[in-house]
Short mmCIF file of C-alpha atoms and ligand atoms in Angstrom, two decimals:
data_model
loop_
_atom_site.label_atom_id
_atom_site.label_comp_id
_atom_site.label_asym_id
_atom_site.label_seq_id
_atom_site.Cartn_x
_atom_site.Cartn_y
_atom_site.Cartn_z
CA HIS Z 622 0.00 0.00 0.00
CA ALA Z 623 1.09 3.61 -0.53
CA ALA Z 624 0.87 4.25 3.21
CA ASP Z 625 3.18 1.33 3.94
CA ALA Z 626 5.59 2.48 1.23
CA HIS Z 627 5.67 5.86 2.97
CA ARG Z 628 6.38 4.16 6.28
CA THR Z 629 9.32 2.15 4.96
CA ASP Z 630 10.49 4.25 1.99
CA LEU Z 631 11.24 7.43 3.97
CA MET Z 632 12.05 10.23 1.53
CA THR Z 633 14.08 12.46 3.85
CA ILE Z 634 15.30 15.87 2.69
CA THR Z 635 18.87 14.54 2.76
CA ARG Z 636 18.02 11.65 0.46
CA PHE Z 637 15.93 13.92 -1.78
CA VAL Z 638 18.77 16.40 -2.26
CA LEU Z 639 21.29 13.60 -2.91
CA ASN Z 640 18.95 12.33 -5.66
CA GLU Z 641 18.75 15.89 -7.03
CA GLN Z 642 22.54 16.19 -6.92
CA THR Z 643 22.90 13.28 -9.35
CA LYS Z 644 21.77 15.87 -11.92
CA HIS Z 645 24.86 17.92 -11.01
CA PRO Z 646 27.70 15.36 -11.18
CA GLU Z 647 30.24 18.16 -10.78
CA SER Z 648 29.19 18.85 -7.21
CA ARG Z 649 30.89 16.29 -5.01
CA GLY Z 650 28.15 16.36 -2.37
CA ASP Z 651 29.20 19.85 -1.24
CA PHE Z 652 25.68 21.20 -1.68
CA SER Z 653 24.22 18.30 0.30
CA ILE Z 654 26.68 18.99 3.11
CA LEU Z 655 25.77 22.69 3.08
CA LEU Z 656 22.07 21.90 3.13
CA SER Z 657 22.47 19.46 6.01
CA HIS Z 658 23.93 22.29 8.09
CA ILE Z 659 21.06 24.62 7.19
CA VAL Z 660 18.66 21.83 8.18
CA LEU Z 661 20.51 21.47 11.50
CA GLY Z 662 19.99 25.20 12.17
CA CYS Z 663 16.28 24.90 11.36
CA LYS Z 664 15.85 21.96 13.74
CA PHE Z 665 17.54 23.94 16.51
CA VAL Z 666 15.39 27.04 15.94
CA CYS Z 667 12.26 24.87 15.76
CA THR Z 668 13.03 23.45 19.21
CA ALA Z 669 13.93 26.87 20.64
CA VAL Z 670 10.76 28.48 19.23
CA ASN Z 671 8.55 25.69 20.51
CA LYS Z 672 9.83 26.01 24.07
CA ALA Z 673 10.51 29.78 23.98
CA GLY Z 674 7.74 30.49 26.45
CA LEU Z 675 9.10 27.97 28.92
CA ALA Z 676 12.78 28.68 28.45
CA LYS Z 677 12.49 32.42 29.09
CA LEU Z 678 13.39 33.05 25.44
CA LEU Z 679 10.60 35.51 24.85
CA GLY Z 680 11.03 39.26 24.84
CA LEU Z 681 13.77 41.63 23.86
CA ALA Z 682 17.50 41.05 23.83
CA GLY Z 683 18.10 44.69 24.72
CA GLU Z 684 19.99 45.37 21.45
CA THR Z 685 18.91 46.90 18.13
CA ASN Z 686 20.04 45.67 14.69
CA VAL Z 687 21.16 47.53 11.60
CA GLN Z 688 17.51 47.70 10.57
CA GLY Z 689 16.85 49.83 13.64
CA GLU Z 690 14.67 47.07 15.07
CA ASP Z 691 14.76 45.86 18.67
CA GLN Z 692 16.37 42.41 18.50
CA LYS Z 693 14.40 39.66 20.20
CA LYS Z 694 16.36 37.09 22.20
CA LEU Z 695 15.38 34.49 19.60
CA ASP Z 696 16.58 36.74 16.75
CA VAL Z 697 20.05 36.82 18.30
CA LEU Z 698 20.10 33.13 19.27
CA SER Z 699 18.91 31.94 15.84
CA ASN Z 700 21.45 34.16 14.11
CA GLU Z 701 24.32 32.76 16.16
CA VAL Z 702 23.21 29.17 15.51
CA PHE Z 703 23.01 29.66 11.74
CA ILE Z 704 26.33 31.53 11.51
CA LYS Z 705 28.12 28.81 13.50
CA ALA Z 706 26.44 25.95 11.58
CA LEU Z 707 27.24 27.52 8.19
CA VAL Z 708 30.88 28.33 9.06
CA SER Z 709 31.43 24.84 10.47
CA SER Z 710 30.03 23.28 7.27
CA GLY Z 711 33.29 24.31 5.55
CA ARG Z 712 31.26 24.99 2.39
CA THR Z 713 30.70 28.76 2.62
CA SER Z 714 32.81 31.87 2.00
CA ILE Z 715 30.41 34.73 2.70
CA LEU Z 716 27.33 34.92 4.93
CA VAL Z 717 24.80 37.78 4.97
CA SER Z 718 22.26 37.88 7.80
CA GLU Z 719 19.50 40.38 8.53
CA GLU Z 720 20.85 40.54 12.08
CA ASP Z 721 24.47 41.44 11.20
CA GLU Z 722 25.36 44.87 9.83
CA GLU Z 723 28.41 43.50 7.98
CA ALA Z 724 28.74 40.34 5.91
CA THR Z 725 30.69 37.48 7.53
CA PHE Z 726 33.80 36.49 5.54
CA VAL Z 727 34.71 32.92 6.49
CA GLU Z 728 38.37 32.31 7.46
CA PRO Z 729 40.38 30.79 4.56
CA ALA Z 730 40.83 27.40 6.22
CA LYS Z 731 37.05 26.88 6.37
CA ARG Z 732 36.06 28.47 3.05
CA GLY Z 733 33.79 26.76 0.51
CA LYS Z 734 32.25 27.72 -2.81
CA TYR Z 735 28.86 28.93 -1.57
CA CYS Z 736 27.48 32.22 -0.20
CA VAL Z 737 24.40 32.08 2.00
CA VAL Z 738 22.06 35.03 2.58
CA PHE Z 739 19.51 34.51 5.33
CA ASP Z 740 16.90 35.92 7.68
CA PRO Z 741 17.40 33.76 10.75
CA LEU Z 742 14.05 34.60 12.25
CA ASP Z 743 11.39 36.22 10.08
CA GLY Z 744 8.29 37.69 11.66
CA SER Z 745 9.96 38.12 15.02
CA SER Z 746 7.37 40.69 16.08
CA ASN Z 747 5.03 37.69 16.32
CA ILE Z 748 7.20 35.53 18.61
CA ASP Z 749 5.67 36.62 21.93
CA CYS Z 750 2.09 35.96 20.79
CA GLY Z 751 2.78 32.52 19.33
CA VAL Z 752 2.04 33.30 15.66
CA SER Z 753 4.01 31.31 13.03
CA ILE Z 754 7.51 32.63 12.25
CA GLY Z 755 10.29 31.31 10.04
CA THR Z 756 13.81 31.26 8.61
CA ILE Z 757 14.47 32.33 5.01
CA PHE Z 758 17.65 31.53 3.02
CA GLY Z 759 19.17 31.83 -0.44
CA ILE Z 760 22.36 30.24 -1.83
CA TYR Z 761 24.77 31.68 -4.43
CA MET Z 762 27.95 30.17 -5.86
CA ILE Z 763 30.94 32.50 -5.37
CA LYS Z 764 31.86 34.05 -8.74
CA ASP Z 765 35.29 32.45 -9.22
CA GLY Z 766 38.40 31.36 -7.36
CA HIS Z 767 39.51 34.87 -6.31
CA GLU Z 768 39.44 36.26 -2.77
CA PRO Z 769 35.73 36.47 -1.82
CA THR Z 770 34.27 39.99 -1.95
CA LEU Z 771 30.81 41.50 -1.50
CA ASP Z 772 30.36 41.24 -5.29
CA ASP Z 773 29.90 37.50 -4.72
CA VAL Z 774 26.65 38.20 -2.84
CA LEU Z 775 25.51 41.36 -4.67
CA GLN Z 776 24.19 39.18 -7.50
CA PRO Z 777 20.68 39.26 -9.02
CA GLY Z 778 18.29 36.74 -7.51
CA LYS Z 779 18.16 34.82 -10.80
CA ASN Z 780 21.74 33.66 -10.08
CA MET Z 781 20.68 31.84 -6.91
CA LEU Z 782 21.33 28.09 -7.00
CA ALA Z 783 18.73 27.39 -4.33
CA ALA Z 784 16.34 29.11 -1.93
CA GLY Z 785 13.96 28.08 0.79
CA TYR Z 786 12.28 28.78 4.08
CA CYS Z 787 11.43 26.90 7.22
CA MET Z 788 8.16 27.78 8.95
CA TYR Z 789 7.83 27.21 12.71
CA GLY Z 790 4.07 26.84 13.13
CA SER Z 791 1.68 24.03 14.04
CA SER Z 792 4.31 21.84 12.35
CA CYS Z 793 7.86 22.60 11.22
CA THR Z 794 7.77 22.78 7.41
CA LEU Z 795 10.80 23.35 5.17
CA VAL Z 796 10.07 24.45 1.58
CA LEU Z 797 13.01 24.24 -0.81
CA SER Z 798 13.89 24.74 -4.47
CA THR Z 799 17.25 23.85 -6.03
CA GLY Z 800 16.15 25.20 -9.41
CA SER Z 801 13.96 22.37 -10.64
CA GLY Z 802 10.63 22.87 -8.88
CA VAL Z 803 9.57 23.34 -5.27
CA ASN Z 804 9.22 20.63 -2.61
CA GLY Z 805 7.96 20.75 0.99
CA PHE Z 806 9.23 18.68 3.90
CA THR Z 807 7.72 18.31 7.36
CA LEU Z 808 9.81 17.59 10.46
CA ASP Z 809 8.93 14.27 12.06
CA PRO Z 810 10.00 14.98 15.66
CA SER Z 811 10.11 11.28 16.50
CA LEU Z 812 12.75 10.75 13.79
CA GLY Z 813 14.32 14.23 13.85
CA GLU Z 814 14.09 14.08 10.04
CA PHE Z 815 12.36 16.30 7.48
CA ILE Z 816 10.11 14.01 5.39
CA LEU Z 817 8.82 14.88 1.89
CA THR Z 818 5.15 15.82 2.40
CA HIS Z 819 4.51 18.36 -0.39
CA PRO Z 820 6.11 17.02 -3.62
CA ASP Z 821 6.35 19.37 -6.62
CA ILE Z 822 4.34 22.33 -5.25
CA LYS Z 823 2.63 24.41 -7.95
CA ILE Z 824 0.85 27.67 -7.07
CA PRO Z 825 -2.69 28.04 -8.49
CA LYS Z 826 -2.68 30.25 -11.62
CA LYS Z 827 -5.12 32.68 -9.97
CA GLY Z 828 -6.21 33.05 -6.34
CA LYS Z 829 -9.02 34.48 -4.20
CA ILE Z 830 -6.83 36.00 -1.46
CA TYR Z 831 -4.84 39.24 -1.27
CA SER Z 832 -2.33 39.79 1.53
CA VAL Z 833 -1.16 43.31 2.41
CA ASN Z 834 -0.90 45.61 5.43
CA GLU Z 835 -3.92 47.83 4.75
CA GLY Z 836 -2.68 50.13 7.52
CA ASN Z 837 -0.29 51.64 4.96
CA ALA Z 838 -3.07 52.48 2.45
CA LYS Z 839 -2.85 56.24 3.11
CA ASN Z 840 0.68 56.26 1.62
CA TRP Z 841 0.23 53.86 -1.32
CA ASP Z 842 0.85 54.96 -4.93
CA GLY Z 843 -1.78 54.90 -7.68
CA PRO Z 844 -1.30 51.40 -9.11
CA THR Z 845 -1.25 49.70 -5.67
CA THR Z 846 -4.33 51.67 -4.59
CA LYS Z 847 -6.16 50.74 -7.80
CA TYR Z 848 -5.19 47.08 -7.47
CA VAL Z 849 -6.34 46.72 -3.85
CA GLN Z 850 -9.55 48.57 -4.77
CA SER Z 851 -10.14 46.01 -7.55
CA CYS Z 852 -9.69 43.18 -4.99
CA LYS Z 853 -12.48 44.67 -2.82
CA TYR Z 854 -14.77 46.06 -5.52
CA PRO Z 855 -14.19 43.91 -8.64
CA THR Z 856 -15.47 45.55 -11.83
CA ASP Z 857 -15.51 42.33 -13.87
CA GLY Z 858 -18.43 40.79 -11.97
CA SER Z 859 -16.17 38.39 -10.02
CA SER Z 860 -16.56 38.14 -6.25
CA PRO Z 861 -14.29 40.20 -3.95
CA LYS Z 862 -11.05 38.61 -2.74
CA SER Z 863 -10.53 37.73 0.95
CA LEU Z 864 -7.87 39.60 2.93
CA ARG Z 865 -5.45 37.42 4.90
CA TYR Z 866 -2.45 39.18 6.51
CA ILE Z 867 -0.41 37.48 9.25
CA GLY Z 868 2.52 39.90 9.35
CA SER Z 869 5.10 37.09 9.13
CA MET Z 870 6.33 36.94 5.54
CA VAL Z 871 7.07 33.20 5.77
CA ALA Z 872 3.51 32.43 6.92
CA ASP Z 873 1.88 34.78 4.38
CA VAL Z 874 4.02 33.39 1.54
CA HIS Z 875 3.47 29.75 2.54
CA ARG Z 876 -0.31 30.25 2.47
CA THR Z 877 -0.03 32.06 -0.88
CA LEU Z 878 2.09 29.24 -2.34
CA LEU Z 879 -0.37 26.52 -1.26
CA TYR Z 880 -3.71 28.32 -1.69
CA GLY Z 881 -2.88 30.86 -4.42
CA GLY Z 882 -3.45 34.62 -4.39
CA ILE Z 883 -1.07 37.52 -4.02
CA PHE Z 884 1.23 38.89 -1.31
CA LEU Z 885 2.19 42.56 -1.51
CA TYR Z 886 4.60 44.71 0.41
CA PRO Z 887 4.44 47.85 -1.78
CA GLY Z 888 6.65 50.90 -1.63
CA ASP Z 889 4.87 54.03 -0.46
CA LYS Z 890 5.39 57.76 0.05
CA LYS Z 891 7.11 57.14 3.41
CA SER Z 892 9.23 54.15 2.31
CA PRO Z 893 9.59 54.18 -1.51
CA ASN Z 894 11.48 50.83 -1.35
CA GLY Z 895 8.93 49.23 0.97
CA LYS Z 896 10.17 47.22 3.95
CA LEU Z 897 11.31 43.78 2.77
CA ARG Z 898 15.02 43.15 2.24
CA VAL Z 899 16.13 42.12 -1.24
CA LEU Z 900 18.78 39.49 -0.53
CA TYR Z 901 17.19 37.39 2.19
CA GLU Z 902 13.45 38.07 1.89
CA VAL Z 903 12.51 39.24 -1.63
CA PHE Z 904 14.90 37.05 -3.66
CA PRO Z 905 14.34 33.67 -1.94
CA MET Z 906 10.53 34.06 -1.96
CA SER Z 907 10.55 35.29 -5.58
CA PHE Z 908 12.76 32.35 -6.60
CA LEU Z 909 10.31 29.90 -4.99
CA MET Z 910 7.28 31.60 -6.56
CA GLU Z 911 8.75 31.40 -10.08
CA GLN Z 912 9.79 27.76 -9.53
CA ALA Z 913 6.19 27.01 -8.46
CA GLY Z 914 4.73 28.63 -11.62
CA GLY Z 915 3.95 32.04 -10.10
CA GLN Z 916 5.77 35.32 -10.50
CA ALA Z 917 7.35 38.18 -8.51
CA PHE Z 918 7.47 41.87 -9.50
CA THR Z 919 8.95 44.95 -7.80
CA GLY Z 920 6.66 47.54 -9.40
CA LYS Z 921 9.43 48.29 -11.89
CA GLN Z 922 10.87 44.89 -12.97
CA ARG Z 923 10.96 41.13 -12.46
CA ALA Z 924 12.18 40.82 -8.87
CA LEU Z 925 14.91 38.27 -9.69
CA ASP Z 926 16.45 40.63 -12.27
CA LEU Z 927 17.16 43.30 -9.64
CA VAL Z 928 20.90 43.80 -8.98
CA PRO Z 929 21.38 44.78 -5.31
CA GLU Z 930 24.02 47.39 -4.43
CA LYS Z 931 23.88 47.05 -0.65
CA ILE Z 932 23.44 43.87 1.38
CA HIS Z 933 20.48 45.23 3.40
CA GLU Z 934 18.73 47.16 0.64
CA ARG Z 935 14.96 46.90 0.37
CA ALA Z 936 12.53 46.63 -2.56
CA PRO Z 937 8.76 46.70 -3.03
CA ILE Z 938 7.44 43.21 -3.84
CA PHE Z 939 4.27 41.80 -5.42
CA LEU Z 940 4.40 37.99 -5.62
CA GLY Z 941 2.08 35.00 -5.99
CA SER Z 942 -0.30 33.55 -8.58
CA TYR Z 943 0.77 34.28 -12.14
CA ASP Z 944 -2.49 35.94 -13.25
CA ASP Z 945 -2.84 38.05 -10.09
CA VAL Z 946 0.68 39.50 -10.41
CA GLU Z 947 0.04 40.10 -14.12
CA GLU Z 948 -2.79 42.50 -13.14
CA ILE Z 949 -0.40 44.55 -10.97
CA LYS Z 950 2.17 44.63 -13.76
CA ASN Z 951 -0.46 46.00 -16.17
CA LEU Z 952 -1.45 48.73 -13.70
CA TYR Z 953 2.19 49.83 -13.24
CA ALA Z 954 2.80 49.68 -17.00
CA ALA Z 955 -0.25 51.92 -17.57
CA GLU Z 956 1.21 54.37 -15.07
CA GLU Z 957 4.50 54.76 -16.99
P1 AHG M 375 11.62 40.33 10.34
O1 AHG M 375 10.82 39.87 11.51
O2 AHG M 375 12.60 39.32 9.82
O3 AHG M 375 12.25 41.68 10.59
O4 AHG M 375 10.60 40.52 9.10
C1 AHG M 375 9.39 41.10 9.34
C2 AHG M 375 8.75 41.45 8.03
C3 AHG M 375 8.03 40.27 7.38
O5 AHG M 375 8.10 39.10 8.11
C4 AHG M 375 6.59 40.74 7.30
O6 AHG M 375 6.04 40.45 6.05
C5 AHG M 375 6.69 42.24 7.50
O7 AHG M 375 7.82 42.45 8.31
C6 AHG M 375 5.48 42.79 8.18
O8 AHG M 375 5.68 44.19 8.21
P2 AHG M 375 4.48 45.14 8.73
O9 AHG M 375 4.31 44.85 10.18
O10 AHG M 375 4.98 46.53 8.44
O11 AHG M 375 3.25 44.80 7.93
MN1 MN M 376 13.82 41.97 11.78
MN1 MN M 377 12.10 38.99 7.78
MN1 MN M 378 14.25 38.51 10.77
#
């Protein structure tokens, strides 16, 4: 029976990626080793998040980060765990984290051919009230054998080899793409393994949900205002869309990926580049959306074509179901 096959033919994320790697004979398992260290970090954060309330891990760390945000204890803890795990993998040369002002250049003895950009804990404003939060990551190959520089990470998102997120919610779900589709894995705590539960995720071509912080409506530009208006008061006779906004990008994107619809963090008069950071929020989620058959747009261009100049730069983002994003693109094109 299929159920029995599942029970005995465990498709763990490690096995899945090794299978994938057979398509890249040149990589001698380096990517699998890197990924296993990212998975280790996710398992640690999952445990820490699940017992945060008990282990006095809630609340502020008393520091602020380069974003000007108060760092939560779990922000700092998760960041340290991922930095240490990635350095010890011996497969990375440069690390960029939301929580560190400067990039981490790995010491020569431990250098590898990958650069990892990551948001160790996304949605941290939701930690203390128990709402789902997550980790987001993207992986680049360093450009070539020279001394690593920031240019190795200031690459357009389309150059990413892989991207993914781990969501710490009712279950711990890791969604990953290595460039040939999107797959979801759920942590089986009794095994301590991520098991393939969502093979070959495809986002519905059109959705019935829009996801945006309506509290910023006063400052939106014309096209965003028109689009949200069309979600509430459709002029083509279709029924209005539902609004779902959690305020954790990982949770909002995961729902969008599985149910369809559109997630928006637009630019506005106050913050023309919006809030979300290009390298470790916009790019990984845009990469996943395109791999799942959706699309991602900044208001000016395809998100993955953007070439970042600073490691913490921000960009507006509209991502999700192909047809829904197409409507936004038409409204911005009409504006030009
Ligand atoms: P982080 O917690 O990593 O700083 O990211 C928070 C982001 C993202 O998770 C979410 O989509 C967005 O902040 C919500 O912003 P608003 O509260 O302004 O809507
Ligand atoms: Mn933050
Ligand atoms: Mn974030
Ligand atoms: Mn964060």
